[in-house]
PDB file of C-alpha atoms in Angstrom:
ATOM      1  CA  UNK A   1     113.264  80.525 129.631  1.00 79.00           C
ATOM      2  CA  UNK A   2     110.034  81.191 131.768  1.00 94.00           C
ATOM      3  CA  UNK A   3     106.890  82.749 130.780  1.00 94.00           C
ATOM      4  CA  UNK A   4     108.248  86.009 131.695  1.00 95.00           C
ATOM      5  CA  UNK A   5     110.856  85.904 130.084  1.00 95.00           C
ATOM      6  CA  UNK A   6     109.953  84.969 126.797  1.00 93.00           C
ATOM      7  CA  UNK A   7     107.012  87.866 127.030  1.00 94.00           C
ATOM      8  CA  UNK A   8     109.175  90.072 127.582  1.00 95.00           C
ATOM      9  CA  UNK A   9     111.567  89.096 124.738  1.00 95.00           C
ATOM     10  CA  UNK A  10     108.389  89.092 122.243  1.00 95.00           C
ATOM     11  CA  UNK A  11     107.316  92.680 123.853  1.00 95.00           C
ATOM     12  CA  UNK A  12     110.466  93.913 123.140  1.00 95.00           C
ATOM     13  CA  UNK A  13     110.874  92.571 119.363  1.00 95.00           C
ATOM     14  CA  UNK A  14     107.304  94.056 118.383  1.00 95.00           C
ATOM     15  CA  UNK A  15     108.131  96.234 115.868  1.00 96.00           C
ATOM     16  CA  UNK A  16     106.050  97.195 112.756  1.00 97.00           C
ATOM     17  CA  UNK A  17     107.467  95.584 109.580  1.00 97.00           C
ATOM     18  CA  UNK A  18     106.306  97.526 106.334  1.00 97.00           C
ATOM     19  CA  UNK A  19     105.134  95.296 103.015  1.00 97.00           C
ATOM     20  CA  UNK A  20     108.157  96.073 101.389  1.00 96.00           C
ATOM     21  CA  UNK A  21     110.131  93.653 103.518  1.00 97.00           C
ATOM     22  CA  UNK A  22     107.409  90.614 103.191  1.00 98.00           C
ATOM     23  CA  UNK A  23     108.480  87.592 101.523  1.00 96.00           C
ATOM     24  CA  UNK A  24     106.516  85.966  99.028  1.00 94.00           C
ATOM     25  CA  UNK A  25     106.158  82.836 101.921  1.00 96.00           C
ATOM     26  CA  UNK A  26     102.387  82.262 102.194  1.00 96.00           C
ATOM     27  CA  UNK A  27     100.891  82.578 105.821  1.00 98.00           C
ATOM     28  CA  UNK A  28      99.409  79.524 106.774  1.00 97.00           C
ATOM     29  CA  UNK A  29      95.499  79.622 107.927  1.00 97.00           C
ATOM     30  CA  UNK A  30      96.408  77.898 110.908  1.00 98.00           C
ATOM     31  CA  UNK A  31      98.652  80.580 111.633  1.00 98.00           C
ATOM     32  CA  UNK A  32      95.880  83.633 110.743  1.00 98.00           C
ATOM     33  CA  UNK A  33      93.306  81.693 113.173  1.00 98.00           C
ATOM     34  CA  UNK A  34      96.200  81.851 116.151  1.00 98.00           C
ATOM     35  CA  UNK A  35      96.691  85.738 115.303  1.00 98.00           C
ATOM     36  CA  UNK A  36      92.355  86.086 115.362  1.00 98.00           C
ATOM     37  CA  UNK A  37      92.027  84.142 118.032  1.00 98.00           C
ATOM     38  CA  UNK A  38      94.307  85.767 120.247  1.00 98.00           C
ATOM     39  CA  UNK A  39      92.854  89.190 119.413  1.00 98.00           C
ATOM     40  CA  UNK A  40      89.538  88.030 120.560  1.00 97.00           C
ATOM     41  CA  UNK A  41      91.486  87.300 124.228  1.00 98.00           C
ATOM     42  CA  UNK A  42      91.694  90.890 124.882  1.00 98.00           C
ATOM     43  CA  UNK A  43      90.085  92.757 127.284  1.00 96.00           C
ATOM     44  CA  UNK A  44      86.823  94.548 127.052  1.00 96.00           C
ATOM     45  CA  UNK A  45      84.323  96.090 129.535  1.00 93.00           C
ATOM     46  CA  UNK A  46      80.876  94.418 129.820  1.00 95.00           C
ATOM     47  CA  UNK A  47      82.253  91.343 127.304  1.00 95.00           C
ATOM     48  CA  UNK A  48      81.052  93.615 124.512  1.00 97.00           C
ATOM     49  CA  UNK A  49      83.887  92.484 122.103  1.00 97.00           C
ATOM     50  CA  UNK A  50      83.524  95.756 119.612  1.00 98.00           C
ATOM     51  CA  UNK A  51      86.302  94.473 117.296  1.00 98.00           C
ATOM     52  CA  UNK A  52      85.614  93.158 114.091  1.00 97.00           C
ATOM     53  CA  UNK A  53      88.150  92.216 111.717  1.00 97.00           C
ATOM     54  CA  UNK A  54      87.210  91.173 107.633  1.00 96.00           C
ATOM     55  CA  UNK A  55      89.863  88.990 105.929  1.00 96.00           C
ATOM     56  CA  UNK A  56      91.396  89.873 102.877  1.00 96.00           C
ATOM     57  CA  UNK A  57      93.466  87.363 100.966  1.00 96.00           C
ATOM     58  CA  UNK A  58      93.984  86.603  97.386  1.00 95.00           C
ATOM     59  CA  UNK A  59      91.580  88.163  94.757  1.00 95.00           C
ATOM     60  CA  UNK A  60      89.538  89.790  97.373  1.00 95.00           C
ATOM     61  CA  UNK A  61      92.948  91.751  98.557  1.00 96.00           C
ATOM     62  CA  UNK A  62      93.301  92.404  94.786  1.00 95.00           C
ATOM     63  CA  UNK A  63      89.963  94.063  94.523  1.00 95.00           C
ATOM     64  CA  UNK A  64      90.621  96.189  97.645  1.00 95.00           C
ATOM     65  CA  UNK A  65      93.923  97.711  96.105  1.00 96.00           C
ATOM     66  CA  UNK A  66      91.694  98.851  93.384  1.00 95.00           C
ATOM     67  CA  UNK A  67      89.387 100.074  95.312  1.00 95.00           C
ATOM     68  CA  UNK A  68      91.501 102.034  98.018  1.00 95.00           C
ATOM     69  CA  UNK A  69      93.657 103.290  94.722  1.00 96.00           C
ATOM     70  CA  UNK A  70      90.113 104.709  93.047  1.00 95.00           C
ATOM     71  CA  UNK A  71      89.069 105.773  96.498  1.00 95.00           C
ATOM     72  CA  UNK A  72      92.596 108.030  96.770  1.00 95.00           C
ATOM     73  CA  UNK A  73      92.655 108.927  92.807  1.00 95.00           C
ATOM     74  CA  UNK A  74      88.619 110.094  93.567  1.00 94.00           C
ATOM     75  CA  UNK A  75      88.771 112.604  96.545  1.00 93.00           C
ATOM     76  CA  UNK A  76      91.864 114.276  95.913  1.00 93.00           C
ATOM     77  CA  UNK A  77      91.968 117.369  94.436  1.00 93.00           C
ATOM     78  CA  UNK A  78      93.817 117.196  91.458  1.00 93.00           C
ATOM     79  CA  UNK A  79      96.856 119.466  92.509  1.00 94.00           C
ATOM     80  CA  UNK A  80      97.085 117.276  95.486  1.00 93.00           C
ATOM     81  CA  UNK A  81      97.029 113.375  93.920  1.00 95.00           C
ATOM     82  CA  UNK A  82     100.434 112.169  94.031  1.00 95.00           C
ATOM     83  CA  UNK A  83     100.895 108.929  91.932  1.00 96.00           C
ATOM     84  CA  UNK A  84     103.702 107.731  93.907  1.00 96.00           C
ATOM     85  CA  UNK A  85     101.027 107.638  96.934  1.00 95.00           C
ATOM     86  CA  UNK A  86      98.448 106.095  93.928  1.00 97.00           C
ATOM     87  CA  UNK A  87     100.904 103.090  93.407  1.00 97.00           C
ATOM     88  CA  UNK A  88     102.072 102.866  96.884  1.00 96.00           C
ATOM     89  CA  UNK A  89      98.463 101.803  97.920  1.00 96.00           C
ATOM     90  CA  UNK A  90      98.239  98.795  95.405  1.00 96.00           C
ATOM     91  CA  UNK A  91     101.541  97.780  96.467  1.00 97.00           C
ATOM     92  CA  UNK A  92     101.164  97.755 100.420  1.00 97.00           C
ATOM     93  CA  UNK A  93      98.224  95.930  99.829  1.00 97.00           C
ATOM     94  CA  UNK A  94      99.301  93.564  97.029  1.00 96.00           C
ATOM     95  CA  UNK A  95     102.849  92.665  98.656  1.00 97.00           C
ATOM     96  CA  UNK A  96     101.442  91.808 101.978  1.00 98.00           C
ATOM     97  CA  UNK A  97     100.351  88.382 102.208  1.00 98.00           C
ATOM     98  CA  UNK A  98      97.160  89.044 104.261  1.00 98.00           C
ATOM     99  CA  UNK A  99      95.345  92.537 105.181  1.00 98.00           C
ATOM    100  CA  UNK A 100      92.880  92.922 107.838  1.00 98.00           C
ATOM    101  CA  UNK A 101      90.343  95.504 108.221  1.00 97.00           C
ATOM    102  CA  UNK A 102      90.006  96.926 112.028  1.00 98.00           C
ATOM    103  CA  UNK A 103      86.404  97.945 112.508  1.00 97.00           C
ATOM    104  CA  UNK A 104      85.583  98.831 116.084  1.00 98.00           C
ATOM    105  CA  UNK A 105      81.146  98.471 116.977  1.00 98.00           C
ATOM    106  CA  UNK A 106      79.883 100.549 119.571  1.00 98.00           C
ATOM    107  CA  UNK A 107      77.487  98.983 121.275  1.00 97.00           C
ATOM    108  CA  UNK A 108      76.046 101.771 123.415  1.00 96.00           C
ATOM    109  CA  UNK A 109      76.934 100.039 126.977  1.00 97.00           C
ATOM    110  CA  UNK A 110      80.194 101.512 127.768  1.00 97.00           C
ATOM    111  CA  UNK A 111      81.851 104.971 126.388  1.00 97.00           C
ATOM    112  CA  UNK A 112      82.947 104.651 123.023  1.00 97.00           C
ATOM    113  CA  UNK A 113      86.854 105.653 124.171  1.00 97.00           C
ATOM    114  CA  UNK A 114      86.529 101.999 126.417  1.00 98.00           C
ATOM    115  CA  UNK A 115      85.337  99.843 123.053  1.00 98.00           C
ATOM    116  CA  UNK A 116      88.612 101.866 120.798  1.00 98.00           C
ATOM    117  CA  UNK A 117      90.695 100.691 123.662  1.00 98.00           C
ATOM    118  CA  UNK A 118      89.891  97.333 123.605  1.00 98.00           C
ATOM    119  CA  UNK A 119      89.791  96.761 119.889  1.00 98.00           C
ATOM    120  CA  UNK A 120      93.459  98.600 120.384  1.00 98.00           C
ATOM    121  CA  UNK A 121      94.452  95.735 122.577  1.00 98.00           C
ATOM    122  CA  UNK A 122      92.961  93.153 120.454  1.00 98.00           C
ATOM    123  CA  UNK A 123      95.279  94.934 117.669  1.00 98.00           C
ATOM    124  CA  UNK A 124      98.612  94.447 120.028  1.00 98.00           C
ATOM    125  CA  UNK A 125      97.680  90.948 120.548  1.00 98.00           C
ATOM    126  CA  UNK A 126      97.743  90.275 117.275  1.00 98.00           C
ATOM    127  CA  UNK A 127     101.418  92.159 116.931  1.00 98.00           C
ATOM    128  CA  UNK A 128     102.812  89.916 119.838  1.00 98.00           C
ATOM    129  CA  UNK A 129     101.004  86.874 117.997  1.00 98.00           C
ATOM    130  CA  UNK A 130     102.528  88.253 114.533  1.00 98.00           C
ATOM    131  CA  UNK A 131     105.757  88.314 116.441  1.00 98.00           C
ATOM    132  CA  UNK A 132     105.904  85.137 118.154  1.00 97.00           C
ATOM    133  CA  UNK A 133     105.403  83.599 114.225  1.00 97.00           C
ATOM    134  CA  UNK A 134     108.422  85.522 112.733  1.00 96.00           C
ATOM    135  CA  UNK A 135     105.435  87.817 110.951  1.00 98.00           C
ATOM    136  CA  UNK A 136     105.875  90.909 109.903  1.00 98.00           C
ATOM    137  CA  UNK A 137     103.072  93.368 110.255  1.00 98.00           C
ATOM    138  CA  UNK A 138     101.587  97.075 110.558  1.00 97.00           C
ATOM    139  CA  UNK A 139      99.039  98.949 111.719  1.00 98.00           C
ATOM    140  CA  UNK A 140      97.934 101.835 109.025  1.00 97.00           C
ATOM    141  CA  UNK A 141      95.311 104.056 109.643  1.00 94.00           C
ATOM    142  CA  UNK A 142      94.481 105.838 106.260  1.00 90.00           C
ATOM    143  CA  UNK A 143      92.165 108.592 106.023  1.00 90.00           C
ATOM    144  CA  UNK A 144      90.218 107.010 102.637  1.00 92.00           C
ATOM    145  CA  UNK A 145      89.722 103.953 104.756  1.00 92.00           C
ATOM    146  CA  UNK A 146      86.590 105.769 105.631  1.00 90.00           C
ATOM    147  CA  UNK A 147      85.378 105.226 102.055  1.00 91.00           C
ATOM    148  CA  UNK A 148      85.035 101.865 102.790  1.00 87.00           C
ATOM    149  CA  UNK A 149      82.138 101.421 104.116  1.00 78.00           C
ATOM    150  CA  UNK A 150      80.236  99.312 101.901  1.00 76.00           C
ATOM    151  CA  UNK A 151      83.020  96.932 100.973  1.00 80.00           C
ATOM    152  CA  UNK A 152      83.494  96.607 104.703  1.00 87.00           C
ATOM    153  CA  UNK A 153      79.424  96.712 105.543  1.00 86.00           C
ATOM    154  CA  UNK A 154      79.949  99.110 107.938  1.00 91.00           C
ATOM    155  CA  UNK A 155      77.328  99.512 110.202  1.00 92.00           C
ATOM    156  CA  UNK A 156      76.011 102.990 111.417  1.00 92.00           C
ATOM    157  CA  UNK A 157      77.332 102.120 114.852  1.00 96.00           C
ATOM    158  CA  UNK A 158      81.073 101.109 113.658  1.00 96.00           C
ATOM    159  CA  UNK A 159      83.655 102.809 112.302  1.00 96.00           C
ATOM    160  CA  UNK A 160      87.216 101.651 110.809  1.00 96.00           C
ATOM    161  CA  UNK A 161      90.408 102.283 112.496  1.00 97.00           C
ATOM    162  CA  UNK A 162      92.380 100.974 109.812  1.00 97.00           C
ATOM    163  CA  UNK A 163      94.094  97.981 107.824  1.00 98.00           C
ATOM    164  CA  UNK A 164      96.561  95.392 109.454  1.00 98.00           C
ATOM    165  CA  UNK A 165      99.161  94.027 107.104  1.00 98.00           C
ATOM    166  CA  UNK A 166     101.026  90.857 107.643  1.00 98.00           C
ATOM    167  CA  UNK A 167     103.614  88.989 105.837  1.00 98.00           C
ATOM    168  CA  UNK A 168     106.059  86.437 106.173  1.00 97.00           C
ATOM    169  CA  UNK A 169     109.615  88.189 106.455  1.00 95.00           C
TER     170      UNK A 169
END
């Protein structure tokens, strides 16, 4: 097969794959550096890279589950809080083998739309990259993930677009 060919075979078999269908199979680091790496390949105006991307594996994946869960259990109202949704946090996050926090910077030298389209792209590298490595993986873009901002250090100038899950299927 040529280049083009195989592109468009892992273009077409992108798909999001939900936690619930990870295996227990460990992701090898080598295999998170090739996902990072190729993220950082994308294309941004002026070289100002605005992704940024926090790792979260093992205990510290642990203690974000409890923190997203008290995040959710904490703003809704009451009449609202579901705990289906409640448990359904911890387990995304537990049953994935890796999560990764999207946090776009603005730097002030292009418009902001330009630096949310790049870390975008960054994100679909890492899908084809997930694909080409038989992982599974979403893109989830919660509304409490704006509570994170301290466990993420979010600077004033950055904001979170979400959480990336991956796991061996």
């Amino acid at each position: 097969m040529n280049k083009a060919e195989v592109l468009k075979e892992i273009i077409e078999q992108r798909r999001s794959i939900f936690p619930k269908d990870y295996t227990d199979t460990e992701i090898t680091q080598a295999v998170i550096d090739e996902i990072l790496h190729s993220a950082t390949l994308a294309p941004n105006h002026k070289r100002t890279k605005p992704w940024r991307f926090k790792i979260f594996k093992g205990e510290e994946k642990v203690k974000l589950a409890s923190e997203m869960q008290a995040i959710y259990k904490a703003t809704q109202p009451e009449q609202l809080f579901l705990e289906k949704k409640y448990n359904d946090i911890g387990f995304k996050i537990n049953k994935a083998n890796v999560v990764v926090s999207i946090v776009v910077n603005f730097s002030g030298m292009v418009p902001e739309w330009e630096e949310i389209a790049a870390t975008s792209m960054a994100v679909q590298n890492m899908y084809l990259t997930c694909t080409a490595n038989n992982i599974g993986c979403y893109w989830s873009s919660p509304k409490i993930v704006d509570f994170l901002k301290e466990s993420l250090t979010i600077e004033e100038n950055q904001k979170c677009l979400g959480l990336f899950y991956m796991g061996a299927v």
